[in-house]
CSV table of C-alpha atoms in Angstrom, one decimal:
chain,number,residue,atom,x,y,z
A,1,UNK,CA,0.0,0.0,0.0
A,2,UNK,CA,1.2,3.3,-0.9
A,3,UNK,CA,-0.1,6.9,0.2
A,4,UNK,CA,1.0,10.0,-1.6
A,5,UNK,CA,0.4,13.9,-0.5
A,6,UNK,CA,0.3,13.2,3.2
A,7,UNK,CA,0.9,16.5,4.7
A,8,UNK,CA,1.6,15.0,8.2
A,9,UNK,CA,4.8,13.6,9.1
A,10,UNK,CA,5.6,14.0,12.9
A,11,UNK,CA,9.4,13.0,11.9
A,12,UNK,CA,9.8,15.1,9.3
A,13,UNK,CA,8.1,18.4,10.2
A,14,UNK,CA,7.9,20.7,7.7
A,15,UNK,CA,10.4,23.4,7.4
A,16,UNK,CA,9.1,26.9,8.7
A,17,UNK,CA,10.6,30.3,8.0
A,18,UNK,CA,12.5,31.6,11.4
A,19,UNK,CA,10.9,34.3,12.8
A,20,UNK,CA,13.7,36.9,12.5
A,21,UNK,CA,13.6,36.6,8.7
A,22,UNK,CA,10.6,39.7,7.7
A,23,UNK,CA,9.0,39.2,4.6
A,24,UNK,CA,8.0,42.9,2.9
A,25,UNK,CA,4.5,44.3,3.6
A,26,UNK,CA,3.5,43.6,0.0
A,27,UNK,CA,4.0,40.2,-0.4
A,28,UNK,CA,2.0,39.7,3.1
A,29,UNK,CA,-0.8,41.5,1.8
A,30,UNK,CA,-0.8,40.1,-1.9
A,31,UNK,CA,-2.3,36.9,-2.3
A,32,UNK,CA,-1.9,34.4,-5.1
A,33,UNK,CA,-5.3,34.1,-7.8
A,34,UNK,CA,-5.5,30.4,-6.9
A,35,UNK,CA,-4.7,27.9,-4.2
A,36,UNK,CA,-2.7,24.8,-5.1
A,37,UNK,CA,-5.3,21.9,-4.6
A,38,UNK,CA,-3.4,19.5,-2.4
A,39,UNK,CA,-5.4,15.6,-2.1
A,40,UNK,CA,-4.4,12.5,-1.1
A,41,UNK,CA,-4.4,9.1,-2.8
A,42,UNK,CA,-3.7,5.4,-1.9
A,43,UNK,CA,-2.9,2.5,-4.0
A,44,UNK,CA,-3.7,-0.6,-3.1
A,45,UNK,CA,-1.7,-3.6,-4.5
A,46,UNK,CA,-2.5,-6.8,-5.9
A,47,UNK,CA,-1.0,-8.7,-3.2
A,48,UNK,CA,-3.2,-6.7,-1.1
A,49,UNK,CA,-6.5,-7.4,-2.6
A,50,UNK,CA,-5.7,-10.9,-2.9
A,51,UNK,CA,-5.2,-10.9,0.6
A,52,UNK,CA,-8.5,-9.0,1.1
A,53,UNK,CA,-10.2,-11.8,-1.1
A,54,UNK,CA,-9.2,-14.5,0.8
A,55,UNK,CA,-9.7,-13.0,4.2
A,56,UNK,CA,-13.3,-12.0,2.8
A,57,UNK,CA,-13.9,-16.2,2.1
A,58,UNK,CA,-12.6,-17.6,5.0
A,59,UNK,CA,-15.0,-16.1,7.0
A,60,UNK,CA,-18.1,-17.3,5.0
A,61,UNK,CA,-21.4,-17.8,7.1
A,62,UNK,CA,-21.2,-21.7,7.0
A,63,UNK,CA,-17.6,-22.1,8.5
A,64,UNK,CA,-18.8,-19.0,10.9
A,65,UNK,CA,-22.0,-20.8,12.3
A,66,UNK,CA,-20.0,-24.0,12.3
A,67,UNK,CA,-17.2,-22.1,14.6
A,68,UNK,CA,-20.1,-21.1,17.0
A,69,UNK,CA,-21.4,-23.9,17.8
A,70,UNK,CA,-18.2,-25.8,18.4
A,71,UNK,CA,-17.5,-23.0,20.9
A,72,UNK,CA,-21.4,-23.0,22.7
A,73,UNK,CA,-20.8,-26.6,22.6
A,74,UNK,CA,-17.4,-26.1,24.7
A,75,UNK,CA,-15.3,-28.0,22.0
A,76,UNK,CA,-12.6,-25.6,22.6
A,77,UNK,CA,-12.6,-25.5,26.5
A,78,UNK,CA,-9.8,-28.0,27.0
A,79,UNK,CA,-6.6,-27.3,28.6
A,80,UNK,CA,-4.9,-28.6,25.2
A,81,UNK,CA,-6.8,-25.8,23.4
A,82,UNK,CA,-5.7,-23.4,25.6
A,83,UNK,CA,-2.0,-24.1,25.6
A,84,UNK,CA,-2.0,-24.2,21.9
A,85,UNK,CA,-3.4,-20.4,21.7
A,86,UNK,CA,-1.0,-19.7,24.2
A,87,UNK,CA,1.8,-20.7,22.5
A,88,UNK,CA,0.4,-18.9,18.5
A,89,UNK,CA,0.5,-15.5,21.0
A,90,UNK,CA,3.5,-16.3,22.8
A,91,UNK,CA,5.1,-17.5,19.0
A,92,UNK,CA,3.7,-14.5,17.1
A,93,UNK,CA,4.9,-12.0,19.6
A,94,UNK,CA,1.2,-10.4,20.2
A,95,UNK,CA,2.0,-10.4,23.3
């Protein structure tokens, strides 16, 4: 994913004229005809959609109402179960 024209950058602030340097009284007063238009835009890549796709299908409403049951059901309420999701956090460092 890319993102082009943020203005915000808290490591890179933008430079700013010091205040001893005075700028003459007719350039303050003088403004420009028109404004530059800044905007924003973000691409998205193909790996990204792809990803999207297949997070979007795993989660379809047959293998969702299969999951809930197991877990009303207390399939997962095991001390194995536990110690294996303990172990993906630990692993993955979510933690």
């Amino acid at each position: 994913m890319r993102i082009h024209g943020s203005s915000f950058d808290p490591l890179r602030p933008t430079p700013t004229s010091s205040p001893a340097v005075q700028r003459p009284a007719q350039e303050i007063t003088q403004s420009p005809a028109t404004k530059p238009v800044k905007s924003d835009s973000v691409q998205i890549s193909d790996a990204g959609r792809r990803l999207n796709t297949e997070q979007a299908n795993a989660l379809n409403p047959e293998r969702v109402a299969e999951l809930r049951t197991k877990v009303l059901t207390g399939a997962y309420n095991t001390l194995d179960v536990v110690d294996q999701v303990a172990r993906r956090i630990l692993t993955r460092g979510e933690l």
